[in-house]
Short mmCIF file of C-alpha atoms in Angstrom, two decimals:
data_model
loop_
_atom_site.label_atom_id
_atom_site.label_comp_id
_atom_site.label_asym_id
_atom_site.label_seq_id
_atom_site.Cartn_x
_atom_site.Cartn_y
_atom_site.Cartn_z
CA MET M 664 88.59 21.62 -3.09
CA THR M 665 87.83 18.53 -1.03
CA GLU M 666 86.56 18.44 2.50
CA TYR M 667 89.33 15.99 3.41
CA ASP M 668 92.64 16.93 4.89
CA VAL M 669 94.93 15.94 2.03
CA THR M 670 97.51 17.86 0.06
CA ASP M 671 96.67 19.40 -3.31
CA ASP M 672 99.00 16.91 -5.03
CA VAL M 673 97.13 13.96 -3.56
CA ALA M 674 93.78 15.52 -4.42
CA ALA M 675 94.90 16.06 -8.02
CA ILE M 676 96.03 12.44 -8.31
CA VAL M 677 92.78 11.05 -6.93
CA GLU M 678 90.60 13.41 -8.96
CA ASP M 679 92.48 12.28 -12.07
CA THR M 680 91.28 8.67 -11.70
CA GLU M 681 88.18 7.20 -13.31
CA LEU M 682 86.64 6.46 -9.91
CA PRO M 683 83.11 7.54 -9.01
CA ARG M 684 82.68 10.16 -6.30
CA ARG M 685 81.89 7.69 -3.55
CA LEU M 686 85.07 5.70 -4.11
CA LYS M 687 87.14 8.86 -4.40
CA ASP M 688 85.83 9.94 -1.02
CA GLU M 689 86.75 6.60 0.44
CA VAL M 690 90.27 6.88 -0.94
CA TYR M 691 90.56 10.34 0.64
CA ARG M 692 89.30 9.00 3.93
CA THR M 693 91.81 6.15 3.92
CA ILE M 694 94.70 8.46 3.03
CA GLU M 695 93.63 10.87 5.73
CA ASP M 696 93.42 8.11 8.35
CA ARG M 697 96.86 6.75 7.52
CA GLY M 698 98.41 10.19 7.86
CA GLY M 699 101.65 11.32 6.22
CA VAL M 700 101.00 9.60 2.89
CA THR M 701 103.33 10.92 0.21
CA ALA M 702 102.16 11.79 -3.28
CA GLU M 703 103.86 8.66 -4.68
CA GLU M 704 102.15 6.41 -2.17
CA ALA M 705 98.83 8.13 -2.82
CA ASP M 706 99.34 7.56 -6.51
CA GLU M 707 99.97 3.85 -5.86
CA ILE M 708 96.82 3.58 -3.72
CA ALA M 709 94.72 5.44 -6.27
CA ARG M 710 96.02 3.27 -9.13
CA ALA M 711 95.33 0.06 -7.22
CA VAL M 712 91.78 1.15 -6.40
CA GLU M 713 91.19 2.30 -9.95
CA ASN M 714 92.44 -0.99 -11.40
CA ARG M 715 90.21 -2.97 -9.09
CA TYR M 716 87.26 -0.73 -9.98
CA VAL M 717 87.78 -1.03 -13.72
CA GLU M 718 88.15 -4.80 -13.36
CA THR M 719 84.82 -5.18 -11.57
CA ARG M 720 82.90 -3.22 -14.17
CA VAL M 721 80.69 -5.10 -16.56
CA ASP M 722 82.48 -5.91 -19.82
CA PRO M 723 80.93 -5.10 -23.16
CA LEU M 724 78.67 -7.96 -24.36
CA ASP M 725 78.22 -9.36 -20.87
CA PRO M 726 74.75 -10.94 -20.59
CA VAL M 727 73.67 -8.74 -17.67
CA GLY M 728 70.01 -9.70 -18.03
CA THR M 729 70.73 -13.39 -17.65
CA VAL M 730 72.95 -12.74 -14.65
CA SER M 731 70.21 -10.63 -13.07
CA ALA M 732 67.60 -13.29 -13.72
CA GLN M 733 69.72 -15.89 -11.97
CA SER M 734 70.72 -13.57 -9.15
CA ILE M 735 67.11 -12.77 -8.31
CA GLY M 736 65.76 -16.21 -9.18
CA GLU M 737 68.05 -18.29 -7.01
CA PRO M 738 67.38 -16.43 -3.73
CA GLY M 739 63.74 -16.39 -4.80
CA THR M 740 63.65 -20.18 -4.52
CA GLN M 741 64.47 -19.78 -0.84
CA MET M 742 61.55 -17.50 -0.20
CA THR M 743 58.73 -19.02 1.69
CA MET M 744 55.98 -19.77 -0.77
CA ASN M 745 53.10 -18.90 1.48
CA THR M 746 54.04 -15.94 3.62
CA PHE M 747 50.87 -14.42 2.28
CA HIS M 748 50.32 -11.95 5.03
CA TYR M 749 52.55 -10.69 7.68
CA ALA M 750 51.88 -7.97 10.18
CA GLY M 751 54.10 -5.25 8.80
CA VAL M 752 54.43 -1.78 10.24
CA ALA M 753 51.85 -0.58 12.71
CA GLU M 754 49.67 -3.71 12.78
CA ILE M 755 48.70 -3.22 9.15
CA ASP M 756 48.54 -6.40 7.12
CA VAL M 757 50.88 -6.24 4.13
CA THR M 758 51.60 -8.88 1.52
CA GLN M 759 55.22 -9.95 1.75
CA GLY M 760 57.61 -12.47 0.32
CA LEU M 761 57.13 -14.29 -2.95
CA PRO M 762 53.52 -13.18 -3.57
CA ARG M 763 54.59 -9.54 -3.25
CA LEU M 764 57.58 -10.03 -5.55
CA ILE M 765 55.36 -11.68 -8.17
CA GLU M 766 52.83 -8.87 -7.82
CA LEU M 767 55.58 -6.31 -8.48
CA VAL M 768 57.13 -7.91 -11.55
CA ASP M 769 53.68 -8.70 -12.92
CA ALA M 770 52.86 -4.99 -12.52
CA ARG M 771 49.39 -5.74 -11.13
CA LYS M 772 47.00 -2.83 -11.42
CA GLU M 773 46.29 -2.98 -7.72
CA PRO M 774 48.37 -4.67 -5.03
CA ASP M 775 46.74 -7.29 -2.86
CA THR M 776 47.12 -5.09 0.21
CA PRO M 777 47.41 -1.46 -0.87
CA MET M 778 48.85 0.84 1.76
CA MET M 779 50.25 4.34 2.07
CA THR M 780 52.90 5.83 4.30
CA ILE M 781 51.87 9.41 4.94
CA HIS M 782 54.29 11.94 6.32
CA LEU M 783 52.97 15.19 7.72
CA GLU M 784 54.08 18.79 7.51
CA GLU M 785 56.03 20.00 10.49
CA GLU M 786 53.28 21.63 12.55
CA TYR M 787 51.00 18.61 12.06
CA ALA M 788 53.72 16.01 12.60
CA THR M 789 54.56 17.04 16.14
CA ASP M 790 51.05 17.72 17.48
CA ARG M 791 48.87 14.68 18.09
CA GLU M 792 45.63 16.72 17.88
CA LYS M 793 46.58 18.19 14.52
CA ALA M 794 47.78 14.83 13.24
CA HIS M 795 44.37 13.41 14.12
CA GLU M 796 42.69 16.17 12.15
CA VAL M 797 44.51 14.85 9.09
CA VAL M 798 43.54 11.27 9.96
CA TRP M 799 39.85 12.17 9.87
CA LYS M 800 40.28 13.81 6.48
CA ILE M 801 41.77 10.60 5.13
CA GLU M 802 40.02 7.69 6.83
CA ALA M 803 36.64 6.87 5.30
CA THR M 804 33.96 7.58 7.90
CA LYS M 805 30.86 5.43 7.51
CA ILE M 806 27.60 5.61 9.39
CA LEU M 807 28.40 2.83 11.86
CA ALA M 808 31.35 4.83 13.16
CA LEU M 809 29.09 7.82 13.80
CA GLY M 810 26.14 6.30 15.60
CA ASP M 811 23.47 3.60 15.74
CA VAL M 812 21.04 2.75 12.98
CA SER M 813 17.64 1.33 13.86
CA THR M 814 14.66 0.48 11.68
CA ASN M 815 11.12 1.15 12.73
CA VAL M 816 9.11 -1.40 10.75
CA ALA M 817 5.75 -0.15 11.96
CA ASP M 818 6.27 3.39 10.59
CA MET M 819 8.59 2.31 7.76
CA ARG M 820 11.32 4.67 9.00
CA VAL M 821 15.09 4.40 9.43
CA GLN M 822 16.40 6.21 12.46
CA VAL M 823 20.02 7.19 12.92
CA ASN M 824 21.14 8.14 16.41
CA LEU M 825 24.37 10.03 15.97
CA ASN M 826 26.90 10.06 18.75
CA PRO M 827 27.63 13.74 19.55
CA ASP M 828 31.12 12.99 20.88
CA THR M 829 32.17 11.16 17.74
CA LEU M 830 30.71 13.91 15.54
CA ASP M 831 32.67 16.44 17.53
CA GLU M 832 35.88 14.51 17.33
CA ARG M 833 35.62 13.96 13.59
CA MET M 834 34.32 17.49 13.01
CA ILE M 835 31.14 16.52 11.23
CA GLU M 836 27.85 18.45 11.69
CA PRO M 837 24.59 16.46 12.00
CA GLU M 838 23.23 18.65 9.15
CA ALA M 839 26.07 17.44 6.92
CA VAL M 840 25.14 13.83 7.69
CA ALA M 841 21.50 14.49 6.74
CA GLU M 842 22.55 16.25 3.54
CA ALA M 843 24.86 13.41 2.56
CA ILE M 844 22.07 10.89 3.08
CA GLU M 845 19.66 12.95 0.98
CA ALA M 846 22.20 13.33 -1.81
CA GLU M 847 23.28 9.70 -1.86
CA LEU M 848 19.97 7.91 -1.29
CA GLY M 849 17.56 10.42 -2.82
CA VAL M 850 15.24 10.47 0.18
CA GLU M 851 13.77 13.24 2.32
CA THR M 852 15.34 13.33 5.78
CA VAL M 853 14.10 14.81 9.02
CA GLN M 854 16.90 15.93 11.31
CA ARG M 855 16.37 16.92 14.95
CA GLY M 856 19.55 17.46 16.91
CA THR M 857 21.64 14.36 16.54
CA VAL M 858 18.77 12.22 15.27
CA VAL M 859 18.27 11.77 11.53
CA GLU M 860 15.17 10.00 10.26
CA PHE M 861 14.08 8.95 6.79
CA GLY M 862 12.10 6.27 5.00
CA PRO M 863 11.17 4.96 1.55
CA GLU M 864 8.68 6.95 -0.52
CA GLN M 865 6.20 4.08 -0.68
CA PRO M 866 5.85 1.88 2.42
CA SER M 867 7.81 -1.20 1.42
CA TYR M 868 9.70 -3.51 3.71
CA ARG M 869 12.16 -4.37 0.94
CA ASP M 870 12.93 -0.73 0.13
CA LEU M 871 13.43 -0.04 3.82
CA LEU M 872 16.07 -2.76 4.14
CA GLN M 873 17.62 -1.64 0.88
CA LEU M 874 18.01 1.90 2.26
CA VAL M 875 19.73 0.63 5.39
CA GLU M 876 22.05 -1.45 3.23
CA GLU M 877 22.98 1.57 1.08
CA LEU M 878 23.31 3.80 4.14
CA ARG M 879 26.15 1.62 5.42
CA ASP M 880 28.19 2.28 2.29
CA ILE M 881 27.99 6.08 2.32
CA VAL M 882 31.31 7.80 3.00
CA PHE M 883 30.58 10.89 5.10
CA LYS M 884 34.12 12.09 5.41
CA GLY M 885 37.52 10.97 4.21
CA ILE M 886 38.59 8.94 1.19
CA GLU M 887 36.53 5.95 0.17
CA ASP M 888 39.46 3.66 -0.61
CA VAL M 889 41.15 4.21 2.73
CA THR M 890 39.50 1.96 5.26
CA ARG M 891 41.85 2.39 8.19
CA VAL M 892 44.52 4.80 9.32
CA VAL M 893 47.07 4.00 12.00
CA ILE M 894 48.98 6.83 13.60
CA ARG M 895 52.45 6.16 14.92
CA LYS M 896 55.16 8.19 16.55
CA GLU M 897 58.41 7.49 14.79
CA GLU M 898 62.01 8.53 14.69
CA THR M 899 62.69 9.92 11.20
CA GLU M 900 65.37 12.09 9.62
CA ARG M 901 63.40 15.09 10.88
CA GLY M 902 63.38 13.88 14.47
CA GLU M 903 60.46 12.36 16.31
CA GLU M 904 57.20 12.82 14.41
CA PHE M 905 53.82 11.28 13.75
CA VAL M 906 53.56 9.11 10.65
CA LEU M 907 50.29 7.74 9.27
CA TYR M 908 49.92 4.27 7.80
CA THR M 909 46.80 3.46 5.84
CA GLU M 910 44.98 0.39 4.69
CA GLY M 911 43.93 1.18 1.15
CA SER M 912 45.61 3.64 -1.13
CA ALA M 913 44.63 6.85 -2.95
CA LEU M 914 47.81 8.85 -3.35
CA GLY M 915 46.29 11.43 -5.68
CA ASN M 916 43.65 12.42 -3.14
CA VAL M 917 45.97 12.36 -0.17
CA LEU M 918 48.66 14.59 -1.71
CA GLY M 919 46.14 17.43 -1.95
CA ILE M 920 45.11 17.30 1.70
CA GLU M 921 46.26 20.10 3.98
CA GLY M 922 48.91 19.01 6.43
CA VAL M 923 50.20 16.13 4.31
CA ASP M 924 53.83 16.43 3.31
CA GLY M 925 53.60 15.91 -0.45
CA SER M 926 57.31 15.31 -0.79
CA ARG M 927 57.67 12.21 1.40
CA THR M 928 54.28 10.50 1.22
CA THR M 929 54.32 7.24 -0.72
CA THR M 930 52.21 4.20 -1.55
CA ASN M 931 53.02 0.58 -2.34
CA ASN M 932 50.90 0.80 -5.51
CA ILE M 933 53.42 1.41 -8.30
CA HIS M 934 50.71 2.37 -10.78
CA GLU M 935 49.48 5.14 -8.51
CA ILE M 936 53.04 6.43 -8.22
CA TYR M 937 53.27 6.30 -12.00
CA ARG M 938 50.04 8.29 -12.45
CA GLN M 939 50.79 10.90 -9.79
CA LEU M 940 54.56 11.27 -9.96
CA GLY M 941 55.62 9.92 -13.33
CA VAL M 942 57.65 7.11 -14.78
CA GLU M 943 60.94 7.96 -13.07
CA ALA M 944 59.31 7.88 -9.65
CA ALA M 945 57.70 4.56 -10.58
CA ARG M 946 61.14 3.22 -11.44
CA GLU M 947 62.49 4.31 -8.06
CA SER M 948 59.50 2.80 -6.37
CA ILE M 949 59.91 -0.57 -8.11
CA ILE M 950 63.53 -0.73 -6.95
CA ASN M 951 62.61 0.24 -3.38
CA GLU M 952 59.71 -2.17 -3.13
CA THR M 953 61.52 -5.19 -4.62
CA MET M 954 64.62 -4.58 -2.49
CA GLU M 955 62.52 -4.19 0.63
CA THR M 956 60.62 -7.39 -0.14
CA LEU M 957 63.88 -9.31 -0.50
CA GLU M 958 65.34 -7.69 2.61
CA THR M 959 62.45 -8.66 4.86
CA GLN M 960 63.01 -12.23 3.71
CA GLY M 961 66.65 -12.07 4.74
CA LEU M 962 67.80 -11.96 1.12
CA ASP M 963 69.49 -8.58 1.38
CA ASP M 964 72.63 -9.85 -0.35
CA VAL M 965 70.96 -9.56 -3.75
CA ASN M 966 72.80 -6.72 -5.45
CA VAL M 967 70.59 -3.71 -6.04
CA ARG M 968 71.94 -3.42 -9.62
CA HIS M 969 69.89 -6.45 -10.62
CA LEU M 970 66.72 -4.83 -9.34
CA MET M 971 67.66 -1.57 -11.03
CA LEU M 972 67.92 -3.45 -14.32
CA VAL M 973 64.49 -4.99 -13.79
CA ALA M 974 63.02 -1.55 -13.04
CA ASP M 975 64.78 -0.02 -16.05
CA ILE M 976 63.32 -2.62 -18.39
CA MET M 977 59.84 -2.35 -16.86
CA THR M 978 59.76 1.43 -17.35
CA ASN M 979 61.66 1.54 -20.65
CA ASP M 980 58.74 2.53 -22.88
CA GLY M 981 57.54 5.31 -20.58
CA THR M 982 54.83 3.22 -18.93
CA ILE M 983 54.98 0.31 -16.51
CA GLN M 984 55.20 -2.99 -18.37
CA SER M 985 55.08 -6.34 -16.65
CA ILE M 986 57.79 -8.94 -17.00
CA GLY M 987 56.11 -11.82 -18.80
CA ARG M 988 54.16 -12.66 -21.88
CA HIS M 989 51.74 -9.74 -21.49
CA GLY M 990 54.61 -7.29 -21.14
CA ILE M 991 58.32 -7.44 -21.94
CA SER M 992 58.51 -11.00 -23.24
CA GLY M 993 55.37 -10.60 -25.32
CA ALA M 994 56.77 -7.49 -27.01
CA LYS M 995 59.87 -9.28 -28.30
CA GLU M 996 60.44 -9.05 -32.01
CA SER M 997 61.42 -12.67 -32.56
CA VAL M 998 58.69 -15.30 -32.99
CA LEU M 999 60.88 -18.06 -31.64
CA ALA M 1000 61.83 -16.04 -28.55
CA ARG M 1001 58.17 -15.42 -27.76
CA ALA M 1002 57.23 -19.04 -28.45
CA ALA M 1003 60.02 -20.27 -26.16
CA TYR M 1004 58.52 -18.40 -23.23
CA GLU M 1005 54.88 -19.34 -22.76
CA VAL M 1006 51.90 -20.57 -24.85
CA THR M 1007 54.22 -21.83 -27.59
CA VAL M 1008 51.59 -23.14 -30.00
CA ASN M 1009 49.55 -19.91 -30.04
CA HIS M 1010 52.60 -17.83 -30.87
CA LEU M 1011 53.70 -20.14 -33.67
CA LEU M 1012 50.16 -20.32 -35.06
CA ASP M 1013 49.67 -16.53 -35.04
CA ALA M 1014 53.10 -16.02 -36.59
CA ALA M 1015 52.25 -18.51 -39.34
CA ILE M 1016 48.92 -16.83 -40.06
CA HIS M 1017 50.52 -13.39 -40.30
CA GLY M 1018 53.54 -14.63 -42.21
CA GLU M 1019 56.07 -13.35 -39.68
CA VAL M 1020 59.78 -13.62 -40.38
CA ASP M 1021 62.39 -14.28 -37.70
CA ASP M 1022 65.73 -12.63 -38.42
CA LEU M 1023 67.52 -14.65 -35.74
CA ASN M 1024 69.17 -11.64 -34.17
CA GLY M 1025 68.55 -12.42 -30.51
CA VAL M 1026 69.95 -14.94 -28.08
CA ILE M 1027 67.02 -17.31 -27.59
CA GLU M 1028 66.28 -17.88 -31.25
CA ASN M 1029 69.93 -18.67 -31.96
CA VAL M 1030 70.05 -21.16 -29.10
CA ILE M 1031 66.97 -22.81 -30.60
CA VAL M 1032 68.46 -23.13 -34.07
CA GLY M 1033 71.88 -24.02 -32.70
CA LYS M 1034 73.87 -21.05 -33.91
CA PRO M 1035 76.42 -19.09 -31.83
CA ILE M 1036 74.79 -16.29 -29.85
CA LYS M 1037 75.88 -12.70 -30.23
CA LEU M 1038 77.11 -12.27 -26.68
CA GLY M 1039 80.54 -12.32 -25.11
CA THR M 1040 83.02 -14.09 -27.36
CA GLY M 1041 80.17 -15.07 -29.68
CA ASP M 1042 79.98 -11.55 -31.03
CA VAL M 1043 83.58 -11.02 -32.05
CA ASP M 1044 85.26 -12.40 -35.13
CA LEU M 1045 88.95 -13.10 -34.87
CA LYS M 1046 91.09 -13.41 -37.91
CA ILE M 1047 94.64 -14.66 -37.79
CA GLY M 1048 96.96 -13.32 -40.41
CA SER M 1049 99.83 -10.97 -40.92
CA PHE M 1050 100.37 -7.59 -42.46
CA SER M 1051 103.49 -5.86 -43.56
CA GLU M 1052 104.75 -2.92 -41.57
CA THR M 1053 104.31 -0.59 -44.50
CA ALA M 1054 100.66 -1.52 -45.00
CA ALA M 1055 98.00 0.43 -43.20
CA LYS M 1056 97.32 -0.48 -39.59
CA PRO M 1057 94.16 -2.62 -39.14
CA SER M 1058 91.12 -0.42 -38.68
CA ASP M 1059 88.86 -0.42 -35.66
CA ASP M 1060 86.25 -2.44 -37.48
CA MET I 228 47.99 20.80 -7.40
CA VAL I 229 51.05 19.51 -5.62
CA ASP I 230 54.46 20.26 -7.06
CA VAL I 231 55.54 16.83 -8.25
CA SER I 232 59.20 17.75 -8.65
CA GLN I 233 59.45 18.26 -4.89
CA HIS I 234 58.75 14.60 -4.17
CA LYS I 235 61.72 12.60 -2.99
CA LEU I 236 60.96 9.83 -5.49
CA VAL I 237 61.09 12.23 -8.44
CA PRO I 238 64.58 12.94 -9.79
CA GLU I 239 65.44 16.15 -11.59
CA HIS I 240 64.14 16.31 -15.20
CA SER I 241 65.34 18.85 -17.77
CA VAL I 242 65.28 19.23 -21.55
CA VAL I 243 68.52 18.51 -23.40
CA ASP I 244 69.72 21.06 -25.97
CA GLU I 245 69.84 19.76 -29.54
CA ASP I 246 73.60 20.31 -29.99
CA VAL I 247 74.41 18.65 -26.67
CA LEU I 248 72.18 15.74 -27.62
CA GLU I 249 74.07 15.27 -30.88
CA GLY I 250 77.25 14.59 -28.91
CA ILE I 251 75.52 12.14 -26.58
CA LEU I 252 74.00 10.13 -29.42
CA ASP I 253 77.38 10.07 -31.17
CA GLU I 254 79.12 8.92 -28.02
CA TYR I 255 76.81 5.94 -27.57
CA ASP I 256 76.41 5.41 -31.33
CA ILE I 257 72.61 5.25 -31.14
CA LYS I 258 69.60 6.92 -32.73
CA ARG I 259 67.34 9.06 -30.58
CA THR I 260 64.55 6.50 -30.93
CA ASP I 261 66.81 3.94 -29.21
CA LEU I 262 66.58 5.91 -25.97
CA PRO I 263 64.13 4.92 -23.25
CA LYS I 264 60.83 6.81 -23.55
CA ILE I 265 58.77 9.08 -21.37
CA LYS I 266 55.13 9.89 -22.11
CA ARG I 267 54.09 13.41 -23.10
CA GLY I 268 51.59 13.40 -20.25
CA ASP I 269 54.07 12.36 -17.58
CA PRO I 270 53.45 14.45 -14.45
CA ALA I 271 57.17 14.97 -13.81
CA LEU I 272 57.91 16.31 -17.29
CA PRO I 273 59.08 19.93 -17.40
CA ASP I 274 56.53 22.31 -18.95
CA ASP I 275 58.75 23.25 -21.88
CA ALA I 276 59.23 19.63 -23.02
CA ASP I 277 57.50 18.65 -26.24
CA THR I 278 57.10 15.42 -28.18
CA GLY I 279 60.42 14.56 -29.84
CA ASP I 280 62.51 16.35 -27.23
CA VAL I 281 64.99 14.40 -25.18
CA ILE I 282 65.05 15.00 -21.45
CA THR I 283 67.84 14.22 -19.06
CA VAL I 284 67.16 12.72 -15.68
CA VAL I 285 69.72 13.19 -12.93
CA ARG I 286 69.13 10.42 -10.45
CA ASP I 287 70.46 10.11 -6.97
CA SER I 288 72.11 6.80 -7.68
CA ARG I 289 72.34 3.86 -5.34
CA THR I 290 75.63 2.71 -6.78
CA THR I 291 77.40 5.96 -7.56
CA ASP I 292 76.79 9.55 -6.52
CA ARG I 293 74.68 10.77 -9.43
CA ALA I 294 73.52 8.89 -12.50
CA VAL I 295 72.45 10.67 -15.66
CA ALA I 296 69.83 9.02 -17.86
CA TYR I 297 68.01 10.18 -20.98
CA ARG I 298 64.46 9.68 -22.15
CA LEU I 299 62.77 10.59 -25.40
CA VAL I 300 59.40 12.31 -25.04
CA VAL I 301 56.74 10.39 -26.96
CA ASP I 302 52.97 10.73 -27.33
#
């Protein structure tokens, strides 16, 4: 039944406890290591572990949210305020520290430094040539990467001298470049070999410069939002393979590209994860990103349960809500609880105009009015009295 | 399109049978609207899930081996 070398009696005893799998396995491992543990001794060990486990569980009515807030907040005060940028993996600039943490709990639509980690399918991941093929499909290729642009003011023409080697490497035909220019700028082009020429319809110096300006923004190949791709050889769970890191993020586009492993590719933009992979993946991603942010700051002793609670609350309604007055706190039912958080006067004024009623069910509003809160011992009523043995036993209520 | 359920960030989603759900709601003493929600258009939702259904999510938990969570499908 178990993969551990223990007797059936011992296994039955351990399986009978309330312990989660991981702790059961550890008990088995310990018993196995000791060797010659009798069933009675095993029972004693299992009981001791179970007692300790049950003791450490959260009690009913424990204010877990408050504990989480303090447990994340206190280490947060030790974070450097201005570690705005820090060269993360593969020389790509990634926001770290407090700004990143704030960005995550605020659920910003777009992170300050969006980036993707792209894993490749097996045949692409081990072959540098093939990996590069994928890079060119992802990295936005603009005209300056392909050749030189010169303006001939006398003839009112723009001339693009494409570099044949670069075209070859990125697998772009000169004809494709000319077509893209025609489609994007709405001009007639003349293409001879690797030279593409075009100009404004009417001779105008302003239009000519305008065309050059627009030409620089055309994306000839790749994804517009991805400005840079770094390729790195890394040791992963599948052995040594090439992994791509990008500046800029467009998960939806990347997942469809041939050669990209759609099961391991991720982004640091939680909203993109939400759109492409759903709310549960977004929850996972929030936990991963916040934990990683704390870890890189040396605050890895923050228990992951606190971050899981944050992620649970943020994704509770099926979308990503921010922590704060535009999200969770702003959606609170109680007027006083909302007013206690931020922009007090506005909340009170709006509540007065709409004739809102506060039922004083929550914690904050009861602290404000000075009543006991419904948490911990504040939620139970104790009555001292006596009852005769013949009378009915007190009910569960 | 890509099969979303294959992604390592996406846990297993499946629809809960009505009679099983009854027991779960009784156990926690809650109404189905008290459950966390998931949008009808969520990419990870199984095809046979409809608004008002409850889905179960089996997560690879960080603190225990597997954690089971429930979400109510809403519009």
